[in-house]
PDB file of C-alpha atoms in Angstrom:
ATOM      1  CA  MET A   8     -13.998  48.820  36.757  1.00 68.00           C
ATOM      2  CA  ALA A   9     -11.239  51.298  35.568  1.00 77.00           C
ATOM      3  CA  ASN A  10      -9.562  53.377  38.259  1.00 90.00           C
ATOM      4  CA  ILE A  11      -9.430  56.706  36.458  1.00 93.00           C
ATOM      5  CA  ILE A  12      -6.881  59.177  37.836  1.00 93.00           C
ATOM      6  CA  GLU A  13      -6.702  62.671  36.399  1.00 91.00           C
ATOM      7  CA  LEU A  14      -3.070  63.942  36.282  1.00 89.00           C
ATOM      8  CA  THR A  15      -2.431  66.987  38.482  1.00 84.00           C
ATOM      9  CA  ASP A  16       1.147  66.370  39.690  1.00 84.00           C
ATOM     10  CA  LEU A  17       3.540  65.260  36.910  1.00 85.00           C
ATOM     11  CA  SER A  18       6.296  64.571  39.491  1.00 85.00           C
ATOM     12  CA  ALA A  19       4.275  61.799  41.223  1.00 84.00           C
ATOM     13  CA  ALA A  20       6.470  58.725  41.930  1.00 85.00           C
ATOM     14  CA  GLU A  21       3.871  56.434  40.329  1.00 86.00           C
ATOM     15  CA  LEU A  22       4.500  58.133  36.926  1.00 88.00           C
ATOM     16  CA  ASP A  23       8.248  57.347  37.006  1.00 87.00           C
ATOM     17  CA  VAL A  24       7.815  54.268  34.732  1.00 89.00           C
ATOM     18  CA  TYR A  25       6.514  56.479  31.990  1.00 89.00           C
ATOM     19  CA  ALA A  26       8.779  59.477  32.418  1.00 86.00           C
ATOM     20  CA  ARG A  27      11.946  59.063  34.450  1.00 83.00           C
ATOM     21  CA  LEU A  28      13.152  55.550  34.517  1.00 80.00           C
ATOM     22  CA  THR A  29      15.629  54.373  31.826  1.00 79.00           C
ATOM     23  CA  GLU A  30      15.149  51.232  29.878  1.00 82.00           C
ATOM     24  CA  ALA A  31      17.809  49.565  32.105  1.00 79.00           C
ATOM     25  CA  GLN A  32      15.964  50.586  35.233  1.00 81.00           C
ATOM     26  CA  LEU A  33      12.727  49.299  33.944  1.00 84.00           C
ATOM     27  CA  ARG A  34      14.352  45.969  33.144  1.00 81.00           C
ATOM     28  CA  ASN A  35      15.732  45.739  36.700  1.00 74.00           C
ATOM     29  CA  LYS A  36      18.539  43.108  35.969  1.00 61.00           C
ATOM     30  CA  LEU A  37      19.176  42.559  39.600  1.00 56.00           C
ATOM     31  CA  GLU A  38      15.625  41.525  40.340  1.00 61.00           C
ATOM     32  CA  PRO A  39      14.064  40.446  37.040  1.00 61.00           C
ATOM     33  CA  HIS A  40      10.706  39.335  38.606  1.00 63.00           C
ATOM     34  CA  LYS A  41      10.176  43.075  39.438  1.00 75.00           C
ATOM     35  CA  GLY A  42      10.966  44.235  35.863  1.00 90.00           C
ATOM     36  CA  ILE A  43       8.483  46.357  33.824  1.00 92.00           C
ATOM     37  CA  PHE A  44       8.215  47.189  30.119  1.00 93.00           C
ATOM     38  CA  ILE A  45       6.050  49.736  28.309  1.00 92.00           C
ATOM     39  CA  ALA A  46       3.578  48.636  25.661  1.00 94.00           C
ATOM     40  CA  GLU A  47       2.260  51.373  23.216  1.00 92.00           C
ATOM     41  CA  SER A  48      -1.015  51.498  21.193  1.00 91.00           C
ATOM     42  CA  THR A  49      -4.210  49.507  21.722  1.00 93.00           C
ATOM     43  CA  LYS A  50      -3.099  46.868  19.219  1.00 94.00           C
ATOM     44  CA  VAL A  51       0.101  46.117  20.899  1.00 95.00           C
ATOM     45  CA  ILE A  52      -1.411  46.246  24.328  1.00 96.00           C
ATOM     46  CA  GLY A  53      -4.140  43.903  23.194  1.00 96.00           C
ATOM     47  CA  THR A  54      -1.670  41.440  21.793  1.00 97.00           C
ATOM     48  CA  ALA A  55       0.234  41.492  25.070  1.00 97.00           C
ATOM     49  CA  LEU A  56      -2.976  40.762  26.988  1.00 97.00           C
ATOM     50  CA  ASP A  57      -3.921  37.935  24.541  1.00 97.00           C
ATOM     51  CA  ALA A  58      -0.510  36.315  25.446  1.00 96.00           C
ATOM     52  CA  GLY A  59      -1.134  36.507  29.161  1.00 96.00           C
ATOM     53  CA  TYR A  60       1.059  39.553  30.076  1.00 96.00           C
ATOM     54  CA  GLU A  61       0.058  41.337  33.345  1.00 96.00           C
ATOM     55  CA  PRO A  62      -0.894  45.038  33.027  1.00 96.00           C
ATOM     56  CA  LEU A  63       0.145  47.327  35.959  1.00 95.00           C
ATOM     57  CA  SER A  64      -1.069  50.776  34.917  1.00 95.00           C
ATOM     58  CA  LEU A  65      -2.182  52.830  31.883  1.00 96.00           C
ATOM     59  CA  LEU A  66      -1.422  56.235  30.663  1.00 92.00           C
ATOM     60  CA  MET A  67      -3.723  57.748  27.993  1.00 91.00           C
ATOM     61  CA  GLU A  68      -5.361  60.775  26.528  1.00 89.00           C
ATOM     62  CA  ARG A  69      -8.636  61.526  28.131  1.00 89.00           C
ATOM     63  CA  LYS A  70     -10.658  61.047  24.945  1.00 90.00           C
ATOM     64  CA  HIS A  71      -9.568  57.415  24.557  1.00 91.00           C
ATOM     65  CA  ILE A  72     -11.224  56.322  27.840  1.00 91.00           C
ATOM     66  CA  THR A  73     -14.508  56.028  26.079  1.00 91.00           C
ATOM     67  CA  GLY A  74     -13.038  55.741  22.613  1.00 91.00           C
ATOM     68  CA  GLN A  75     -10.399  53.372  21.201  1.00 91.00           C
ATOM     69  CA  ALA A  76      -9.201  52.138  24.713  1.00 93.00           C
ATOM     70  CA  ALA A  77     -12.541  51.165  26.059  1.00 94.00           C
ATOM     71  CA  GLU A  78     -12.070  47.478  25.284  1.00 94.00           C
ATOM     72  CA  ILE A  79      -8.611  47.484  26.795  1.00 95.00           C
ATOM     73  CA  LEU A  80      -9.889  49.117  30.082  1.00 95.00           C
ATOM     74  CA  GLU A  81     -12.599  46.354  30.306  1.00 94.00           C
ATOM     75  CA  ARG A  82      -9.832  43.687  30.143  1.00 95.00           C
ATOM     76  CA  CYS A  83      -7.452  45.427  32.657  1.00 94.00           C
ATOM     77  CA  GLY A  84      -9.749  45.491  35.709  1.00 92.00           C
ATOM     78  CA  ASP A  85      -9.189  48.106  38.364  1.00 94.00           C
ATOM     79  CA  ILE A  86      -5.538  49.056  37.611  1.00 96.00           C
ATOM     80  CA  PRO A  87      -4.740  52.749  37.740  1.00 96.00           C
ATOM     81  CA  VAL A  88      -5.423  54.688  34.469  1.00 96.00           C
ATOM     82  CA  TYR A  89      -3.603  58.016  34.467  1.00 94.00           C
ATOM     83  CA  THR A  90      -5.134  60.512  32.088  1.00 92.00           C
ATOM     84  CA  ALA A  91      -4.791  64.021  30.735  1.00 86.00           C
ATOM     85  CA  ASP A  92      -4.748  65.873  27.406  1.00 84.00           C
ATOM     86  CA  ARG A  93      -2.090  65.098  24.723  1.00 82.00           C
ATOM     87  CA  GLU A  94       0.010  68.126  25.414  1.00 83.00           C
ATOM     88  CA  ILE A  95       0.394  67.298  29.108  1.00 84.00           C
ATOM     89  CA  LEU A  96       1.181  63.688  28.308  1.00 84.00           C
ATOM     90  CA  GLU A  97       3.802  64.692  25.947  1.00 82.00           C
ATOM     91  CA  SER A  98       5.462  67.097  28.443  1.00 83.00           C
ATOM     92  CA  LEU A  99       5.486  64.100  30.933  1.00 82.00           C
ATOM     93  CA  THR A 100       7.000  61.478  28.574  1.00 81.00           C
ATOM     94  CA  GLY A 101       9.014  63.716  26.339  1.00 77.00           C
ATOM     95  CA  TYR A 102       7.737  62.150  23.113  1.00 73.00           C
ATOM     96  CA  GLN A 103       4.446  61.899  21.146  1.00 67.00           C
ATOM     97  CA  LEU A 104       2.440  58.900  22.231  1.00 68.00           C
ATOM     98  CA  THR A 105       1.536  56.495  19.424  1.00 59.00           C
ATOM     99  CA  ARG A 106      -2.294  56.662  19.350  1.00 66.00           C
ATOM    100  CA  GLY A 107      -2.223  58.274  22.842  1.00 76.00           C
ATOM    101  CA  ILE A 108      -2.069  55.153  24.971  1.00 90.00           C
ATOM    102  CA  LEU A 109       0.770  53.521  27.056  1.00 92.00           C
ATOM    103  CA  CYS A 110       0.554  50.558  29.366  1.00 94.00           C
ATOM    104  CA  ALA A 111       3.186  49.447  31.964  1.00 95.00           C
ATOM    105  CA  MET A 112       3.352  45.688  32.025  1.00 95.00           C
ATOM    106  CA  ARG A 113       5.168  43.027  34.179  1.00 94.00           C
ATOM    107  CA  ARG A 114       8.042  41.326  32.546  1.00 94.00           C
ATOM    108  CA  PRO A 115       7.629  37.504  32.502  1.00 92.00           C
ATOM    109  CA  ALA A 116      10.332  35.175  33.777  1.00 90.00           C
ATOM    110  CA  PRO A 117      12.985  34.642  31.084  1.00 91.00           C
ATOM    111  CA  ARG A 118      12.928  31.427  29.148  1.00 93.00           C
ATOM    112  CA  SER A 119      15.889  29.143  28.317  1.00 94.00           C
ATOM    113  CA  VAL A 120      17.254  28.355  24.799  1.00 96.00           C
ATOM    114  CA  ALA A 121      16.440  24.732  25.392  1.00 95.00           C
ATOM    115  CA  ASP A 122      12.840  25.561  26.266  1.00 96.00           C
ATOM    116  CA  VAL A 123      12.062  27.667  23.268  1.00 97.00           C
ATOM    117  CA  CYS A 124      13.946  25.396  20.850  1.00 96.00           C
ATOM    118  CA  CYS A 125      12.713  21.995  22.095  1.00 94.00           C
ATOM    119  CA  ASP A 126      10.117  21.517  19.258  1.00 94.00           C
ATOM    120  CA  ALA A 127      11.549  24.046  16.769  1.00 97.00           C
ATOM    121  CA  ARG A 128      12.647  23.319  13.270  1.00 97.00           C
ATOM    122  CA  ARG A 129      13.625  26.836  12.124  1.00 97.00           C
ATOM    123  CA  VAL A 130      15.065  29.506  14.561  1.00 98.00           C
ATOM    124  CA  ALA A 131      16.455  32.876  13.980  1.00 98.00           C
ATOM    125  CA  VAL A 132      19.622  33.561  15.934  1.00 98.00           C
ATOM    126  CA  LEU A 133      20.654  37.274  16.297  1.00 98.00           C
ATOM    127  CA  GLU A 134      24.277  38.278  16.969  1.00 97.00           C
ATOM    128  CA  GLY A 135      24.827  41.768  18.418  1.00 95.00           C
ATOM    129  CA  ILE A 136      21.798  43.431  17.108  1.00 96.00           C
ATOM    130  CA  VAL A 137      21.828  46.682  19.118  1.00 95.00           C
ATOM    131  CA  ASP A 138      19.304  48.926  17.235  1.00 95.00           C
ATOM    132  CA  SER A 139      15.831  48.450  18.906  1.00 95.00           C
ATOM    133  CA  THR A 140      14.037  49.408  15.555  1.00 96.00           C
ATOM    134  CA  ASN A 141      15.982  46.613  13.678  1.00 97.00           C
ATOM    135  CA  LEU A 142      15.246  44.115  16.419  1.00 97.00           C
ATOM    136  CA  GLY A 143      11.526  44.851  16.393  1.00 97.00           C
ATOM    137  CA  ALA A 144      11.411  44.518  12.631  1.00 97.00           C
ATOM    138  CA  ILE A 145      13.264  41.212  12.727  1.00 98.00           C
ATOM    139  CA  PHE A 146      10.792  39.840  15.318  1.00 98.00           C
ATOM    140  CA  ARG A 147       7.948  40.864  13.141  1.00 98.00           C
ATOM    141  CA  SER A 148       9.390  39.091  10.188  1.00 98.00           C
ATOM    142  CA  ALA A 149      10.285  35.994  12.225  1.00 98.00           C
ATOM    143  CA  ALA A 150       6.695  35.697  13.460  1.00 97.00           C
ATOM    144  CA  ALA A 151       5.171  36.315  10.006  1.00 97.00           C
ATOM    145  CA  LEU A 152       7.569  34.110   8.014  1.00 97.00           C
ATOM    146  CA  ASN A 153       7.654  30.763   9.780  1.00 93.00           C
ATOM    147  CA  MET A 154      10.371  31.049  12.320  1.00 97.00           C
ATOM    148  CA  ASP A 155       9.649  28.876  15.400  1.00 97.00           C
ATOM    149  CA  ALA A 156      11.732  30.925  17.802  1.00 98.00           C
ATOM    150  CA  VAL A 157      14.218  33.681  18.089  1.00 98.00           C
ATOM    151  CA  ILE A 158      17.571  33.448  20.009  1.00 98.00           C
ATOM    152  CA  LEU A 159      19.576  36.473  21.063  1.00 97.00           C
ATOM    153  CA  SER A 160      23.286  36.641  21.697  1.00 96.00           C
ATOM    154  CA  PRO A 161      24.285  38.252  25.126  1.00 94.00           C
ATOM    155  CA  SER A 162      25.038  41.528  23.356  1.00 93.00           C
ATOM    156  CA  CYS A 163      21.721  42.044  21.634  1.00 95.00           C
ATOM    157  CA  CYS A 164      19.397  44.814  22.838  1.00 94.00           C
ATOM    158  CA  ASP A 165      16.265  44.071  24.775  1.00 94.00           C
ATOM    159  CA  PRO A 166      13.097  42.986  22.772  1.00 96.00           C
ATOM    160  CA  TYR A 167      11.054  44.697  25.561  1.00 95.00           C
ATOM    161  CA  TYR A 168      12.460  48.136  24.801  1.00 93.00           C
ATOM    162  CA  ARG A 169       9.481  50.378  23.962  1.00 90.00           C
ATOM    163  CA  ARG A 170      10.663  50.935  20.499  1.00 91.00           C
ATOM    164  CA  SER A 171      11.285  47.291  19.775  1.00 95.00           C
ATOM    165  CA  VAL A 172       7.868  46.371  21.016  1.00 95.00           C
ATOM    166  CA  ARG A 173       6.168  49.030  18.980  1.00 93.00           C
ATOM    167  CA  VAL A 174       8.045  48.314  15.794  1.00 95.00           C
ATOM    168  CA  SER A 175       7.374  44.545  16.201  1.00 97.00           C
ATOM    169  CA  MET A 176       3.583  45.284  16.432  1.00 95.00           C
ATOM    170  CA  GLY A 177       3.548  42.976  19.527  1.00 96.00           C
ATOM    171  CA  THR A 178       5.086  39.924  17.919  1.00 97.00           C
ATOM    172  CA  VAL A 179       7.653  39.892  20.695  1.00 97.00           C
ATOM    173  CA  PHE A 180       4.821  38.611  22.652  1.00 97.00           C
ATOM    174  CA  GLN A 181       3.839  35.894  20.118  1.00 96.00           C
ATOM    175  CA  ILE A 182       7.044  34.199  19.081  1.00 97.00           C
ATOM    176  CA  PRO A 183       9.060  32.323  21.685  1.00 97.00           C
ATOM    177  CA  TRP A 184      12.499  33.898  22.361  1.00 98.00           C
ATOM    178  CA  ALA A 185      15.365  33.537  24.700  1.00 97.00           C
ATOM    179  CA  ARG A 186      18.750  35.006  25.321  1.00 96.00           C
ATOM    180  CA  MET A 187      21.871  32.930  25.330  1.00 94.00           C
ATOM    181  CA  GLU A 188      23.024  32.641  28.831  1.00 86.00           C
ATOM    182  CA  ASP A 189      26.301  31.217  27.696  1.00 83.00           C
ATOM    183  CA  ALA A 190      29.025  33.075  25.798  1.00 89.00           C
ATOM    184  CA  TRP A 191      28.638  33.475  22.098  1.00 95.00           C
ATOM    185  CA  PRO A 192      29.684  31.961  19.652  1.00 93.00           C
ATOM    186  CA  ASP A 193      31.344  29.444  21.912  1.00 92.00           C
ATOM    187  CA  PRO A 194      29.769  27.583  23.672  1.00 94.00           C
ATOM    188  CA  GLY A 195      26.493  29.035  22.314  1.00 94.00           C
ATOM    189  CA  MET A 196      27.033  27.589  18.861  1.00 95.00           C
ATOM    190  CA  LYS A 197      27.687  24.149  20.315  1.00 95.00           C
ATOM    191  CA  ILE A 198      24.368  24.239  22.203  1.00 95.00           C
ATOM    192  CA  LEU A 199      22.546  24.793  18.925  1.00 97.00           C
ATOM    193  CA  LYS A 200      24.352  21.931  17.263  1.00 96.00           C
ATOM    194  CA  ASP A 201      23.893  19.638  20.147  1.00 96.00           C
ATOM    195  CA  MET A 202      20.067  20.257  19.791  1.00 97.00           C
ATOM    196  CA  GLY A 203      20.389  19.019  16.095  1.00 97.00           C
ATOM    197  CA  PHE A 204      20.463  22.352  14.231  1.00 98.00           C
ATOM    198  CA  LYS A 205      22.577  22.961  11.240  1.00 97.00           C
ATOM    199  CA  THR A 206      23.807  26.484  11.419  1.00 98.00           C
ATOM    200  CA  VAL A 207      23.595  29.030   8.672  1.00 97.00           C
ATOM    201  CA  ALA A 208      25.749  32.162   8.678  1.00 96.00           C
ATOM    202  CA  MET A 209      24.163  34.929   6.585  1.00 95.00           C
ATOM    203  CA  ALA A 210      27.342  36.482   5.176  1.00 92.00           C
ATOM    204  CA  LEU A 211      28.945  37.683   1.985  1.00 84.00           C
ATOM    205  CA  CYS A 212      32.059  35.416   1.681  1.00 84.00           C
ATOM    206  CA  ASP A 213      33.876  33.774  -1.259  1.00 80.00           C
ATOM    207  CA  ASP A 214      32.485  30.370  -0.315  1.00 85.00           C
ATOM    208  CA  SER A 215      28.903  31.569   0.415  1.00 91.00           C
ATOM    209  CA  VAL A 216      26.078  29.568  -1.312  1.00 94.00           C
ATOM    210  CA  SER A 217      22.991  31.058  -2.605  1.00 95.00           C
ATOM    211  CA  ILE A 218      20.020  31.238  -0.270  1.00 95.00           C
ATOM    212  CA  ASP A 219      17.950  29.144  -2.654  1.00 94.00           C
ATOM    213  CA  ASP A 220      20.549  26.234  -2.491  1.00 95.00           C
ATOM    214  CA  PRO A 221      18.335  23.106  -2.213  1.00 94.00           C
ATOM    215  CA  ARG A 222      20.569  21.621   0.508  1.00 95.00           C
ATOM    216  CA  LEU A 223      19.309  24.224   2.952  1.00 95.00           C
ATOM    217  CA  MET A 224      15.576  23.417   2.607  1.00 92.00           C
ATOM    218  CA  ALA A 225      16.480  19.735   2.814  1.00 94.00           C
ATOM    219  CA  GLU A 226      17.858  20.227   6.348  1.00 96.00           C
ATOM    220  CA  GLU A 227      15.440  19.104   9.143  1.00 96.00           C
ATOM    221  CA  LYS A 228      16.508  21.867  11.510  1.00 97.00           C
ATOM    222  CA  LEU A 229      18.184  25.167  10.698  1.00 97.00           C
ATOM    223  CA  ALA A 230      19.434  27.936  12.895  1.00 98.00           C
ATOM    224  CA  ILE A 231      19.695  31.173  10.671  1.00 98.00           C
ATOM    225  CA  ILE A 232      22.267  33.556  12.194  1.00 98.00           C
ATOM    226  CA  MET A 233      22.136  37.225  11.319  1.00 97.00           C
ATOM    227  CA  GLY A 234      24.883  39.647  12.312  1.00 94.00           C
ATOM    228  CA  THR A 235      25.196  43.140  13.735  1.00 90.00           C
ATOM    229  CA  GLU A 236      24.148  46.215  11.854  1.00 80.00           C
ATOM    230  CA  GLY A 237      27.676  47.518  11.134  1.00 78.00           C
ATOM    231  CA  ASP A 238      30.068  44.624  10.606  1.00 82.00           C
ATOM    232  CA  GLY A 239      27.861  41.655  10.144  1.00 89.00           C
ATOM    233  CA  LEU A 240      28.717  38.300  11.666  1.00 93.00           C
ATOM    234  CA  GLY A 241      32.071  37.855  13.453  1.00 93.00           C
ATOM    235  CA  ARG A 242      34.645  35.748  11.639  1.00 93.00           C
ATOM    236  CA  THR A 243      34.568  33.064  14.454  1.00 94.00           C
ATOM    237  CA  THR A 244      30.854  32.798  14.020  1.00 95.00           C
ATOM    238  CA  ILE A 245      31.120  32.349  10.265  1.00 95.00           C
ATOM    239  CA  GLU A 246      33.884  29.665  10.519  1.00 94.00           C
ATOM    240  CA  ASP A 247      31.883  27.717  13.129  1.00 95.00           C
ATOM    241  CA  CYS A 248      28.727  27.455  10.910  1.00 96.00           C
ATOM    242  CA  ASP A 249      27.743  24.584   8.785  1.00 96.00           C
ATOM    243  CA  TYR A 250      26.812  26.846   5.799  1.00 96.00           C
ATOM    244  CA  THR A 251      27.741  30.387   4.763  1.00 96.00           C
ATOM    245  CA  VAL A 252      24.751  31.798   2.793  1.00 96.00           C
ATOM    246  CA  LYS A 253      24.212  34.962   0.765  1.00 94.00           C
ATOM    247  CA  ILE A 254      21.277  36.691  -0.792  1.00 93.00           C
ATOM    248  CA  PRO A 255      22.017  37.314  -4.527  1.00 90.00           C
ATOM    249  CA  MET A 256      22.174  41.119  -5.253  1.00 88.00           C
ATOM    250  CA  SER A 257      21.777  43.151  -8.487  1.00 91.00           C
ATOM    251  CA  HIS A 258      22.542  46.633  -9.611  1.00 92.00           C
ATOM    252  CA  GLY A 259      25.736  46.781  -7.755  1.00 87.00           C
ATOM    253  CA  VAL A 260      24.153  46.611  -4.332  1.00 89.00           C
ATOM    254  CA  ASP A 261      26.400  44.782  -1.884  1.00 82.00           C
ATOM    255  CA  SER A 262      23.996  44.104   0.973  1.00 84.00           C
ATOM    256  CA  LEU A 263      20.701  44.756   2.628  1.00 91.00           C
ATOM    257  CA  ASN A 264      19.896  46.151   6.018  1.00 92.00           C
ATOM    258  CA  VAL A 265      19.813  43.413   8.561  1.00 95.00           C
ATOM    259  CA  ALA A 266      16.009  43.751   9.080  1.00 95.00           C
ATOM    260  CA  ALA A 267      15.325  43.565   5.309  1.00 95.00           C
ATOM    261  CA  ALA A 268      17.785  40.674   4.902  1.00 95.00           C
ATOM    262  CA  SER A 269      16.070  38.811   7.746  1.00 96.00           C
ATOM    263  CA  ALA A 270      12.743  38.984   5.807  1.00 97.00           C
ATOM    264  CA  VAL A 271      14.277  37.469   2.744  1.00 96.00           C
ATOM    265  CA  ALA A 272      16.024  34.792   4.705  1.00 97.00           C
ATOM    266  CA  PHE A 273      13.048  33.785   6.747  1.00 97.00           C
ATOM    267  CA  TRP A 274      10.771  33.666   3.736  1.00 96.00           C
ATOM    268  CA  GLN A 275      13.049  31.401   1.755  1.00 96.00           C
ATOM    269  CA  LEU A 276      14.221  29.208   4.635  1.00 96.00           C
ATOM    270  CA  GLY A 277      11.119  29.222   6.873  1.00 92.00           C
ATOM    271  CA  ASN A 278       9.306  26.177   8.192  1.00 73.00           C
ATOM    272  CA  ARG A 279       6.773  25.700   5.458  1.00 64.00           C
TER     273      ARG A 279
END
């Protein structure tokens, strides 16, 4: 049965996860097993619960207790449910709650690249993606368009950032992912090649082949590498890849946003 707690003291320490801890503090890099992330909206929270994630507490508008959050509350047992009117919650968090519901959840133990790639034929590899909105959108495309896993370079932002989770619509809980523990691109690139992946650099270069080149779909295993929002892939990364691939453009457009480009690449090269 839900443990409903009416908010009276917004400075209470148990509300820090929703109001006063930074994303880095929530992540708790020194003790990852104690890390927390925030899931937002009933759909995203439900997807996390379906994937086996552990809820720690909920924060929601009072009206949702018997409304859209009723099913979530039934699934979460007797964890604390902090509640108040919308205006009070916004003054606490500093932003408007999407559909009025947040859930603090336990971070799972990180997975290894070898683990998430062991049975994969198509993986998305992200180099230096630092915008949480772009990262969330790429995860959503990867899950929808037949990627088997997502690999992050050490410099990518955290898929469990609140905005990344929200934009991904919970797909960060559905598609396997891991962060490269080794340096990138070397020896990270070698790790992918040792697992049998042909590497594809998505980049506009003089020797780039079109994304519909039949040689690409003929490859048994592909690692599709997308670069940072500003400068794209690093020169060393491109030189180390087996293919350099471009999406043909028209009307004088030189390139797509990395999130949009990922959707095109995953649809064309996905594991179908």
